[in-house]
PDB file of C-alpha atoms in Angstrom:
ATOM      1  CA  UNK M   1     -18.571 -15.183 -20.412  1.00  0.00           C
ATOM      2  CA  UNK M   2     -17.850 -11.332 -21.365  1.00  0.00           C
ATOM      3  CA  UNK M   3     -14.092 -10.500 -21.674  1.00  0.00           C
ATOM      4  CA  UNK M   4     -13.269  -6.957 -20.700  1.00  0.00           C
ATOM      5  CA  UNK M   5      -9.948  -5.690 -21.861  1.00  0.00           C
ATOM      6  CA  UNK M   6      -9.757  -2.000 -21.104  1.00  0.00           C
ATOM      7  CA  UNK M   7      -9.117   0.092 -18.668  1.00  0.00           C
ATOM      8  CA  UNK M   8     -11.318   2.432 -19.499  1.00  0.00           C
ATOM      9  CA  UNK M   9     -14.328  -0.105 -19.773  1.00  0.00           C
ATOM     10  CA  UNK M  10     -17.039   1.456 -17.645  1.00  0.00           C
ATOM     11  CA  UNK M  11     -17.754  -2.224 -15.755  1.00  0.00           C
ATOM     12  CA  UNK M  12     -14.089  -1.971 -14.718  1.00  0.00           C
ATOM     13  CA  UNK M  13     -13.572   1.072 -13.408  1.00  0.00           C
ATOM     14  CA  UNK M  14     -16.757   0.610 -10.890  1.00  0.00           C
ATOM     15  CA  UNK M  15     -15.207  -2.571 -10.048  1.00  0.00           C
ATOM     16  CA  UNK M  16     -12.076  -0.831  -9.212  1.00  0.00           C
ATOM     17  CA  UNK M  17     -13.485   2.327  -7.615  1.00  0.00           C
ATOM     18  CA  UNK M  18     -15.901  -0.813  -5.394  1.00  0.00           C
ATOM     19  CA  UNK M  19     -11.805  -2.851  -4.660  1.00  0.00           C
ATOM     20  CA  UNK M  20     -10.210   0.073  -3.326  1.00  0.00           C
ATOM     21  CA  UNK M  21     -12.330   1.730  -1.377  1.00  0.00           C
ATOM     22  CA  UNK M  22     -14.531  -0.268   1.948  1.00  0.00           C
ATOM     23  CA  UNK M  23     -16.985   2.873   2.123  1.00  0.00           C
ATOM     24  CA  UNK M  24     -17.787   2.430  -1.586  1.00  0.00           C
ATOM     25  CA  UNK M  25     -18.886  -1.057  -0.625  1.00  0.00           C
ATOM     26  CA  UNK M  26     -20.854  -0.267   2.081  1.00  0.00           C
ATOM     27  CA  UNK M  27     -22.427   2.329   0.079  1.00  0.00           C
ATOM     28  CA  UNK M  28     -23.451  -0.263  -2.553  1.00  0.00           C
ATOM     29  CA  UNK M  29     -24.771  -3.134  -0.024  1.00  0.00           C
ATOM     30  CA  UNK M  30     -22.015  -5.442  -1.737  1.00  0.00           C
ATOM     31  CA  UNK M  31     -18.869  -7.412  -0.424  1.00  0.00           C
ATOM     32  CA  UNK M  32     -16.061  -8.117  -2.541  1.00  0.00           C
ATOM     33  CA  UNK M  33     -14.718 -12.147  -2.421  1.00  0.00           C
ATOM     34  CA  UNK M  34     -11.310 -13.036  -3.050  1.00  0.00           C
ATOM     35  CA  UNK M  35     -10.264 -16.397  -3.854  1.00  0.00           C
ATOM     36  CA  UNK M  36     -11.244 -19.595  -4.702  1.00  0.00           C
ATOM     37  CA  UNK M  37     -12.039 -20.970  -1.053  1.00  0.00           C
ATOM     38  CA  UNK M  38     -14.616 -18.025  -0.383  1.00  0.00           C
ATOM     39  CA  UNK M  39     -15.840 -18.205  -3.739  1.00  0.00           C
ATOM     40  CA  UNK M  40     -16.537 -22.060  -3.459  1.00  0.00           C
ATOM     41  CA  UNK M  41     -17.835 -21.289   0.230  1.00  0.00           C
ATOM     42  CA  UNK M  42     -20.221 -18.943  -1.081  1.00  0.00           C
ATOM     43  CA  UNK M  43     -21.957 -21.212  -3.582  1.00  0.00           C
ATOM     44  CA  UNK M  44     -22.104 -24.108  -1.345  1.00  0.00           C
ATOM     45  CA  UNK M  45     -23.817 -21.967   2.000  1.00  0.00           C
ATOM     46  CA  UNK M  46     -25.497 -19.317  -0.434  1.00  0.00           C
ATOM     47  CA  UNK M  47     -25.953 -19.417  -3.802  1.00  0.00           C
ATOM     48  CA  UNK M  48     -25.248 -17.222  -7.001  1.00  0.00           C
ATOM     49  CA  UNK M  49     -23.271 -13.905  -6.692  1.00  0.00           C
ATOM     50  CA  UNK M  50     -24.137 -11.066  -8.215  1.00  0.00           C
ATOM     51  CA  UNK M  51     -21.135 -11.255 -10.630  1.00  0.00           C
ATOM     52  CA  UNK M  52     -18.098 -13.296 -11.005  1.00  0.00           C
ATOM     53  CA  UNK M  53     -14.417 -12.116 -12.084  1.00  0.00           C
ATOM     54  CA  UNK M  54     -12.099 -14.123 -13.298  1.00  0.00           C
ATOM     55  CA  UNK M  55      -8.504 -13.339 -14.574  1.00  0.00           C
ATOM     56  CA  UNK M  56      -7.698 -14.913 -18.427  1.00  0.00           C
ATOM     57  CA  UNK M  57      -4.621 -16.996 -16.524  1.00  0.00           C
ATOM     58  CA  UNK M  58      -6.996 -18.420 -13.506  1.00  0.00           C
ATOM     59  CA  UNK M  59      -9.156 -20.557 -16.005  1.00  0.00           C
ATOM     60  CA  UNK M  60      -6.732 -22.341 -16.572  1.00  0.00           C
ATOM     61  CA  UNK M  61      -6.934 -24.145 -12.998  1.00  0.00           C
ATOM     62  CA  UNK M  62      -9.082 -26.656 -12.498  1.00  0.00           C
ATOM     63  CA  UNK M  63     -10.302 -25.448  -9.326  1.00  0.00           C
ATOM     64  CA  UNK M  64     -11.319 -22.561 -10.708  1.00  0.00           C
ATOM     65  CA  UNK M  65     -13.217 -24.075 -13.997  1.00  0.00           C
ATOM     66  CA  UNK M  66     -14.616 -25.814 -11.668  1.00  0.00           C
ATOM     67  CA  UNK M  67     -16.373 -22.964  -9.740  1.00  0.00           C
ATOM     68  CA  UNK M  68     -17.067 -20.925 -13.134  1.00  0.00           C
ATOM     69  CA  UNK M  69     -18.934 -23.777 -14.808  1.00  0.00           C
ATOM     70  CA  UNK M  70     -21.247 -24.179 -11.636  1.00  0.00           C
ATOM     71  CA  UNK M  71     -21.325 -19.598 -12.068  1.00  0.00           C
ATOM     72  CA  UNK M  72     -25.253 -19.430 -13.506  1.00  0.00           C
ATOM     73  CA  UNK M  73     -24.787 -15.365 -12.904  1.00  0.00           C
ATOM     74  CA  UNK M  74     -23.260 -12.849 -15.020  1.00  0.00           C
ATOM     75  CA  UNK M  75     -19.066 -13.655 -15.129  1.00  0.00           C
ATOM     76  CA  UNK M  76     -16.502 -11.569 -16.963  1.00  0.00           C
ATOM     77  CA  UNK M  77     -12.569 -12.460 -17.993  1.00  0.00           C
ATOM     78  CA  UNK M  78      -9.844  -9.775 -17.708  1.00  0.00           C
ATOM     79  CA  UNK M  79      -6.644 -10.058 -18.479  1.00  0.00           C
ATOM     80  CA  UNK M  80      -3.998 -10.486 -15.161  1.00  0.00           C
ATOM     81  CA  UNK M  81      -2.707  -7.301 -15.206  1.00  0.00           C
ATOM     82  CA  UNK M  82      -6.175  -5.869 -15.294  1.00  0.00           C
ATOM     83  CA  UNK M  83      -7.091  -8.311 -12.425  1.00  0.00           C
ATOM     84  CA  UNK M  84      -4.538  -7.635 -10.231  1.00  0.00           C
ATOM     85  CA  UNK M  85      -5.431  -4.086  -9.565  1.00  0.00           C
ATOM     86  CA  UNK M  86      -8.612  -5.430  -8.094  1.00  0.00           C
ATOM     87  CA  UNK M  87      -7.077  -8.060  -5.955  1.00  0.00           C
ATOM     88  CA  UNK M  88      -5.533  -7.519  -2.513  1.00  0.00           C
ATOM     89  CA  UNK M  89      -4.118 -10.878  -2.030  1.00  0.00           C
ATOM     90  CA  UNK M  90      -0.746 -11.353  -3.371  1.00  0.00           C
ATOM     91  CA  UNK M  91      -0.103 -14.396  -5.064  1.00  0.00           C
ATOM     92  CA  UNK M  92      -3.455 -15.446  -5.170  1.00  0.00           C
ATOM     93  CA  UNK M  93      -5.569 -17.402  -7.856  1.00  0.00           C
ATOM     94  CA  UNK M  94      -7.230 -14.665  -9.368  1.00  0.00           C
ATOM     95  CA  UNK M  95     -11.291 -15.328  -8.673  1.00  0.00           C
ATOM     96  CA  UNK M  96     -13.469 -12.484  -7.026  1.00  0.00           C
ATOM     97  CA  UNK M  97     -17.346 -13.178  -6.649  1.00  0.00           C
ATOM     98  CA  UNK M  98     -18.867  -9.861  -6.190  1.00  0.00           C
ATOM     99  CA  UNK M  99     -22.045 -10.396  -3.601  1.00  0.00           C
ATOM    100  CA  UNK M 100     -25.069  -8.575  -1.533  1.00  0.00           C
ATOM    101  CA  UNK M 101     -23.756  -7.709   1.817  1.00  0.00           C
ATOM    102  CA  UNK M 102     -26.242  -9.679   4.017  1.00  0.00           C
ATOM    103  CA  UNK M 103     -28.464  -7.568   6.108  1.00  0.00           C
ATOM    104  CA  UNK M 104     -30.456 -10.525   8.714  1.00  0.00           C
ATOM    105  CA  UNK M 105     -33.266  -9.004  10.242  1.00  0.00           C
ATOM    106  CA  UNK M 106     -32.341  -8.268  14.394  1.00  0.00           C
ATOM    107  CA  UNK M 107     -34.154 -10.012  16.354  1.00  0.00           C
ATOM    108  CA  UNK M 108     -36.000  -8.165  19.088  1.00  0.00           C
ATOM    109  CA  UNK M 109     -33.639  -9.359  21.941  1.00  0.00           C
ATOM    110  CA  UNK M 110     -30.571 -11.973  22.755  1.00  0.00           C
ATOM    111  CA  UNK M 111     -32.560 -15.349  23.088  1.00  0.00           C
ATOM    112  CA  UNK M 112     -29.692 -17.852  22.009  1.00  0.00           C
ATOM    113  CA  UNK M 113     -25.999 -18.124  21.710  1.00  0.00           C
ATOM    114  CA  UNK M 114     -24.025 -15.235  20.818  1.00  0.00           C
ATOM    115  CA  UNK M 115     -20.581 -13.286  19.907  1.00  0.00           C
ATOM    116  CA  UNK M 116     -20.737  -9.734  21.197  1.00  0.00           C
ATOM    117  CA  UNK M 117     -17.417  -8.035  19.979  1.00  0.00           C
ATOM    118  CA  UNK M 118     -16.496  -4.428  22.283  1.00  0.00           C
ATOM    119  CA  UNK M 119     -14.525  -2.968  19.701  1.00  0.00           C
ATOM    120  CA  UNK M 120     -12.413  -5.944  18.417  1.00  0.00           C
ATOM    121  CA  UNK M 121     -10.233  -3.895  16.001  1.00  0.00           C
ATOM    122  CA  UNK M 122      -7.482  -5.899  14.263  1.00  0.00           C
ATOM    123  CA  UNK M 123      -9.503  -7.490  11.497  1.00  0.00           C
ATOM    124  CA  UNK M 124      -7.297 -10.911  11.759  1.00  0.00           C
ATOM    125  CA  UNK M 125      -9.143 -11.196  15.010  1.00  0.00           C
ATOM    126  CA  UNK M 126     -12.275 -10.195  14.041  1.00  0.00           C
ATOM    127  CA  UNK M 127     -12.390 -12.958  11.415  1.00  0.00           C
ATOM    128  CA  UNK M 128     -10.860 -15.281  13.524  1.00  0.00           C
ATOM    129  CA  UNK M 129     -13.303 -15.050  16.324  1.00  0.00           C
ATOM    130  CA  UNK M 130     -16.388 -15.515  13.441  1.00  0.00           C
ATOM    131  CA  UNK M 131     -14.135 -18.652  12.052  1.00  0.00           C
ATOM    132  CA  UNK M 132     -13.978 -20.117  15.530  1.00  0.00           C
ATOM    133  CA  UNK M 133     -17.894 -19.196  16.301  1.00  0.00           C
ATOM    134  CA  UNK M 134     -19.020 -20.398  13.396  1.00  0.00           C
ATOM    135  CA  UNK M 135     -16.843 -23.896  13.652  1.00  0.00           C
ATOM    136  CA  UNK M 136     -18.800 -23.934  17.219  1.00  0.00           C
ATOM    137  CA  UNK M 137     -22.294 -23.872  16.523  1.00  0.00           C
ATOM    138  CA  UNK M 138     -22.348 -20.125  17.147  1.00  0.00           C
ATOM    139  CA  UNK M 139     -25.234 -18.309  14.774  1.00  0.00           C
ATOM    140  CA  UNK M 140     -24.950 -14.617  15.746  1.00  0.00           C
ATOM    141  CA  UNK M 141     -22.523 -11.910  16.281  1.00  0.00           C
ATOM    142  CA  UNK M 142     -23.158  -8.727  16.938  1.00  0.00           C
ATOM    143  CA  UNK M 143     -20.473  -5.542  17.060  1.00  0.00           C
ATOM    144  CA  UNK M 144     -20.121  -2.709  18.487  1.00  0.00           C
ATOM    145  CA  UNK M 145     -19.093   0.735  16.239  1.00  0.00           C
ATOM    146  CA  UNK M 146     -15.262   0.846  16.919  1.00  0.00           C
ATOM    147  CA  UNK M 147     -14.987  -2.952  15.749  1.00  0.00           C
ATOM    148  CA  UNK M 148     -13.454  -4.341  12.662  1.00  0.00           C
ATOM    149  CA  UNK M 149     -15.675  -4.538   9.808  1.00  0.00           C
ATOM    150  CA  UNK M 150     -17.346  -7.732   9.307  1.00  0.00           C
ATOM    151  CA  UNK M 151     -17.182  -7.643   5.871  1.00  0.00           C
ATOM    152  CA  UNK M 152     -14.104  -5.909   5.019  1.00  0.00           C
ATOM    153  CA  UNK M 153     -11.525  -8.437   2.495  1.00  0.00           C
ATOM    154  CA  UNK M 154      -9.502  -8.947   5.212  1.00  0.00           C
ATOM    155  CA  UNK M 155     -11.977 -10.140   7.818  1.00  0.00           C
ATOM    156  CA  UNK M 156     -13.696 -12.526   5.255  1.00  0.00           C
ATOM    157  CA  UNK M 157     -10.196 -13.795   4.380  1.00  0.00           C
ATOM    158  CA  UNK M 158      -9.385 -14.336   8.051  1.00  0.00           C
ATOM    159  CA  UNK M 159     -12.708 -15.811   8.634  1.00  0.00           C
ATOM    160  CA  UNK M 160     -12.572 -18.579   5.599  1.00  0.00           C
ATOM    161  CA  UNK M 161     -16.338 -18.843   5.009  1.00  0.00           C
ATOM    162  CA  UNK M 162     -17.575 -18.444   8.205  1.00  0.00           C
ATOM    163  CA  UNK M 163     -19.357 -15.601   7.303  1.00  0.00           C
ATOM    164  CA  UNK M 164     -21.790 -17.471   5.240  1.00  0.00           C
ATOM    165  CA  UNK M 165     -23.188 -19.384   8.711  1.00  0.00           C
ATOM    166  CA  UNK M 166     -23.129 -16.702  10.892  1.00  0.00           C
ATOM    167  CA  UNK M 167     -25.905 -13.870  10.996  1.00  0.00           C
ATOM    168  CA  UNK M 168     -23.863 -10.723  11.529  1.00  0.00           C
ATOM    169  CA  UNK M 169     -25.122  -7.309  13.245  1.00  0.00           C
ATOM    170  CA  UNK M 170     -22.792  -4.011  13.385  1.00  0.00           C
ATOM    171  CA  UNK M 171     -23.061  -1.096  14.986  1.00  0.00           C
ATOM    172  CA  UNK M 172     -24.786  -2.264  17.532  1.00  0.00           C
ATOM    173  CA  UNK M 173     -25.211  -0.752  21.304  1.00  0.00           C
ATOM    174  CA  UNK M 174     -24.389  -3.662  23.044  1.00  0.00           C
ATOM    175  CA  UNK M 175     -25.613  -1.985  26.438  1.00  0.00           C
ATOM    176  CA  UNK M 176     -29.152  -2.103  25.458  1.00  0.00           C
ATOM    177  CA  UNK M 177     -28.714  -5.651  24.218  1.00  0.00           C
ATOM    178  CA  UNK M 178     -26.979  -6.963  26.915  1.00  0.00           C
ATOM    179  CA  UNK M 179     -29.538  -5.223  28.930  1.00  0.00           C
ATOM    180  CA  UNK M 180     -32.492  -7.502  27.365  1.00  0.00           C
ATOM    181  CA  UNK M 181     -30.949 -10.889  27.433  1.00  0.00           C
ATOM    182  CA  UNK M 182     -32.840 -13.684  27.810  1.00  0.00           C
ATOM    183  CA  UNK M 183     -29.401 -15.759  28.344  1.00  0.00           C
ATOM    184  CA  UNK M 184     -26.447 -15.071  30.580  1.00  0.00           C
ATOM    185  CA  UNK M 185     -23.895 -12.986  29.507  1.00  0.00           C
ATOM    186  CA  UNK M 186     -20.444 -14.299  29.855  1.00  0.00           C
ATOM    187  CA  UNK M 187     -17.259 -11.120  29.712  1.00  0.00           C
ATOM    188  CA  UNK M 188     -14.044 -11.975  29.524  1.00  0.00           C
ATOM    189  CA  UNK M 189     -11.933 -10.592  31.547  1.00  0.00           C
ATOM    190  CA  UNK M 190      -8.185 -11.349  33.079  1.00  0.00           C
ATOM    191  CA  UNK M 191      -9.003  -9.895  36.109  1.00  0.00           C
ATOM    192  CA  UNK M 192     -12.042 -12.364  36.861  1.00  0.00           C
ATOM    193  CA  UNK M 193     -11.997 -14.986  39.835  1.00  0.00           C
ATOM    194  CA  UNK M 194     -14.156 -17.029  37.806  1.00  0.00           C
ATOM    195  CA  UNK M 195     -13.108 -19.572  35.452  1.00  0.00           C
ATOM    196  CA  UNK M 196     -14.686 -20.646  32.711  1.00  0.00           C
ATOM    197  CA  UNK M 197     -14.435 -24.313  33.407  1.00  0.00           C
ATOM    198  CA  UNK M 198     -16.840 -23.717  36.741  1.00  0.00           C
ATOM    199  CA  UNK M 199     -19.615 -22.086  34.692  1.00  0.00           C
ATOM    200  CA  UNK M 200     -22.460 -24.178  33.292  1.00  0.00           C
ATOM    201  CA  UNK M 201     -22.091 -23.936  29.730  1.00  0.00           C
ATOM    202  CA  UNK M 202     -24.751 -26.230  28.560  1.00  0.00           C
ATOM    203  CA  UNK M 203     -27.124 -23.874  27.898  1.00  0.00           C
ATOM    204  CA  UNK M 204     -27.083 -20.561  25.646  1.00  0.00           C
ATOM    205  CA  UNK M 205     -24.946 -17.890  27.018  1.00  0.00           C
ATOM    206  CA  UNK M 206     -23.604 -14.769  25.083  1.00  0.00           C
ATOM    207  CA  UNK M 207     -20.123 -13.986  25.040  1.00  0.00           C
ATOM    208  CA  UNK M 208     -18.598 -10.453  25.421  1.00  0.00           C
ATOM    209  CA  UNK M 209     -15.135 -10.328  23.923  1.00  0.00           C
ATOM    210  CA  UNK M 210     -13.408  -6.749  24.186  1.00  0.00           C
ATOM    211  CA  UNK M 211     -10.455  -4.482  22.563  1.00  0.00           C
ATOM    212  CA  UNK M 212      -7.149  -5.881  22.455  1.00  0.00           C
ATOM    213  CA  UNK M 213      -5.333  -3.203  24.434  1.00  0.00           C
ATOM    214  CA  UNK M 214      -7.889  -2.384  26.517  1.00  0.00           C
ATOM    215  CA  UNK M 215     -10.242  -5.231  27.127  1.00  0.00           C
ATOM    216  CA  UNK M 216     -14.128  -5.412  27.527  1.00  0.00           C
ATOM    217  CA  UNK M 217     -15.213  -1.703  28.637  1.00  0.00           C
ATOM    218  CA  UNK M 218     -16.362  -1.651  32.122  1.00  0.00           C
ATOM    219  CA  UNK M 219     -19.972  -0.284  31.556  1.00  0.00           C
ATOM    220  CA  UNK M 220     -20.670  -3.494  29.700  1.00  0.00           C
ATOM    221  CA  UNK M 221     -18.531  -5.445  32.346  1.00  0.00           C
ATOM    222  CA  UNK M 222     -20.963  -4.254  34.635  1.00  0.00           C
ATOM    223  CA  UNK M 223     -23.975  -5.390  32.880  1.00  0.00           C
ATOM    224  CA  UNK M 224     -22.608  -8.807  32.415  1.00  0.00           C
ATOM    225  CA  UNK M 225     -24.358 -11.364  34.132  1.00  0.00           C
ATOM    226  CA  UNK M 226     -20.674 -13.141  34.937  1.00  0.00           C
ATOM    227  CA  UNK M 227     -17.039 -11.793  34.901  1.00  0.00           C
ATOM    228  CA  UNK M 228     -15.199 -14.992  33.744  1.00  0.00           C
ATOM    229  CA  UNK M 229     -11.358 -15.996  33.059  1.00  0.00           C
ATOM    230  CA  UNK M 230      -9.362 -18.770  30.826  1.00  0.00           C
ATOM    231  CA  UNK M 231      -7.063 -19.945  33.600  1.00  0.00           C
ATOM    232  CA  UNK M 232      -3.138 -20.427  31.867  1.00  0.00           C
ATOM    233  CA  UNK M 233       0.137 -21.302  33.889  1.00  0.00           C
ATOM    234  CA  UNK M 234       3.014 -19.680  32.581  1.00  0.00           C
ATOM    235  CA  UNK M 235       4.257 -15.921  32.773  1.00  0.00           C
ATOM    236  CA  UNK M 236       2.465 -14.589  29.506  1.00  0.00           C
ATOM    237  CA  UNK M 237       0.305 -12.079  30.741  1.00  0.00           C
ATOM    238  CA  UNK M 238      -3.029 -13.286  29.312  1.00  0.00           C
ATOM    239  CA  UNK M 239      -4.560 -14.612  26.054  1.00  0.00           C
ATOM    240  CA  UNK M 240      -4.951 -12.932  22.374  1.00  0.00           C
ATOM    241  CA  UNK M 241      -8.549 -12.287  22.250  1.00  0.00           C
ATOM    242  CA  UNK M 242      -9.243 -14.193  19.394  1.00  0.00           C
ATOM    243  CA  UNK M 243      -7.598 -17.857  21.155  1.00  0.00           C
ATOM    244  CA  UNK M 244      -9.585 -16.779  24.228  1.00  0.00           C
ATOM    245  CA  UNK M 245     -12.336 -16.865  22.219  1.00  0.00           C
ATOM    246  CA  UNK M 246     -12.020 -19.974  20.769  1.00  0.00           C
ATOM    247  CA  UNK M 247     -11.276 -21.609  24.073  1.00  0.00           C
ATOM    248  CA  UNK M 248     -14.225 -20.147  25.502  1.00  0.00           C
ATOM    249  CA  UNK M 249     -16.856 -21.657  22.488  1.00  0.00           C
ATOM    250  CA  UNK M 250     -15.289 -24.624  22.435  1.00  0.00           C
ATOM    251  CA  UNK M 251     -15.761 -25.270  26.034  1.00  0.00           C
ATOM    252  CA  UNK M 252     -19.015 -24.357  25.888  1.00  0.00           C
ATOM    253  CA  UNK M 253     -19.514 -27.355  22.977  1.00  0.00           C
ATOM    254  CA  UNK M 254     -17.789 -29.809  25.027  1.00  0.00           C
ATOM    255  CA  UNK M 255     -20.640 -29.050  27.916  1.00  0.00           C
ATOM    256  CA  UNK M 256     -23.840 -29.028  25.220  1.00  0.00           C
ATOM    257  CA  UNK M 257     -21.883 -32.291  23.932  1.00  0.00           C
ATOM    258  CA  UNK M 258     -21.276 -33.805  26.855  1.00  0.00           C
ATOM    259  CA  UNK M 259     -24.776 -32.922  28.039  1.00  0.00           C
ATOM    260  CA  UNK M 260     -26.817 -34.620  25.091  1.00  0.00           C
ATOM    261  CA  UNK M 261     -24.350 -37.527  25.578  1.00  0.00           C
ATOM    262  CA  UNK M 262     -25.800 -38.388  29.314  1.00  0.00           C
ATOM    263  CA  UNK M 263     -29.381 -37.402  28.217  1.00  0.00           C
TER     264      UNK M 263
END
């Protein structure tokens, strides 16, 4: 393992300039992750990162030896102080695995379950929707431009591995998608008259999860094949879009369960 001590090493600096800035990331084709759960995620699903970081203090835990011994790639040491100028998670165990963003080929149109996310912005949803999909037998998700980054720290913290299961599409124009669908496509809407409990499930169906304020827009409401709604008792208003979403998968996996159980 190479220890870097300096701030003015040159490894550093691009490792700083690639922490504090998402565009710099993107620009590079890499994602930055932070902590020993990803990190461990990432060689169990995946394999080797590009590079691993680890602070001088962090080897020290065994969780973290651990991961480093099992590290076949490039790894370097820096001192905490150095380390925390990379890291945005405070009181964390200082491990970062830098990676190559994953860029899955699209397929030519929707043929199996789905996520599609109408400009999902708060990144604690975003990840929590991929968690919840992922945890569901969900493979692909595919974003609109005006949603939360998939691969932004935050969203990959939020998300707790999740990424590494899940083939991921942004910027995507969900009109033309939903559009060519070979499954249903299921919106989300409080406004609906249909509930989700009286739609068969057991099949593939995409599901169209929209903007926190404002919902799913109504040009893709339109295309949906069915307007559908979680049914609660209660004044609250309606659901945060990331528990709708995970009552909506995980209805949908009781019905596929429940299906292959009679078969």
């Amino acid at each position: 393992m190479k220890s870097v001590t300096s701030r003015d090493n040159p490894f550093y600096k691009e490792l700083k300039h690639l922490a504090g800035s998402s565009q710099a990331l993107r620009k590079a084709g890499r994602s930055l992750l932070d902590g020993v759960h990803l990190c461990q995620a990432y060689l169990d699903l995946v394999g080797q990162p590009v590079h691993c970081i680890v602070s001088e203090g962090a080897l020290a835990n065994p969780e973290v030896a651990a991961i480093v011994d099992r590290v076949t790639a490039p790894a370097t040491s820096l001192p905490d102080a150095l380390f925390g100028a990379l890291s945005q998670v405070e009181h964390g165990i200082h491990l970062l695995f830098l990676v190559e963003t994953p860029r899955p080929v699209r397929p030519d149109a929707l043929v199996q379950s789905a996520v599609l996310l109408d400009g999902v912005q708060d990144p604690g949803n975003a990840g929590s929707i991929l968690r919840s999909a992922g945890a569901a037998g969900i493979r692909q998700v595919y974003c609109s431009p005006g949603t939360a980054s998939c691969w932004s720290p935050k969203v990959l913290r939020a998300a707790m591995g999740a990424h590494f299961v899940l083939e991921i599409f942004e910027n995507v124009d969900l009109a033309d998608l939903i559009r060519t669908a070979q499954v249903p496509v299921l919106a989300t809407s409080g406004y609906a008259s249909e509930r989700i409990y009286d739609v068969d499930l057991s099949r593939p169906a995409a599901w169209l999860l929209g903007h926190e304020g404002q919902g799913v827009s109504d040009a893709l409401l339109n295309l949906a094949t069915h307007r559908v709604v979680i049914p609660h008792a209660g004044a609250v208003e309606s659901l945060n879009v990331a528990a709708c979403a995970a009552v909506c998968f995980f209805e949908q996996l009781r019905q596929q369960t429940t299906k292959l159980q009679r078969a």
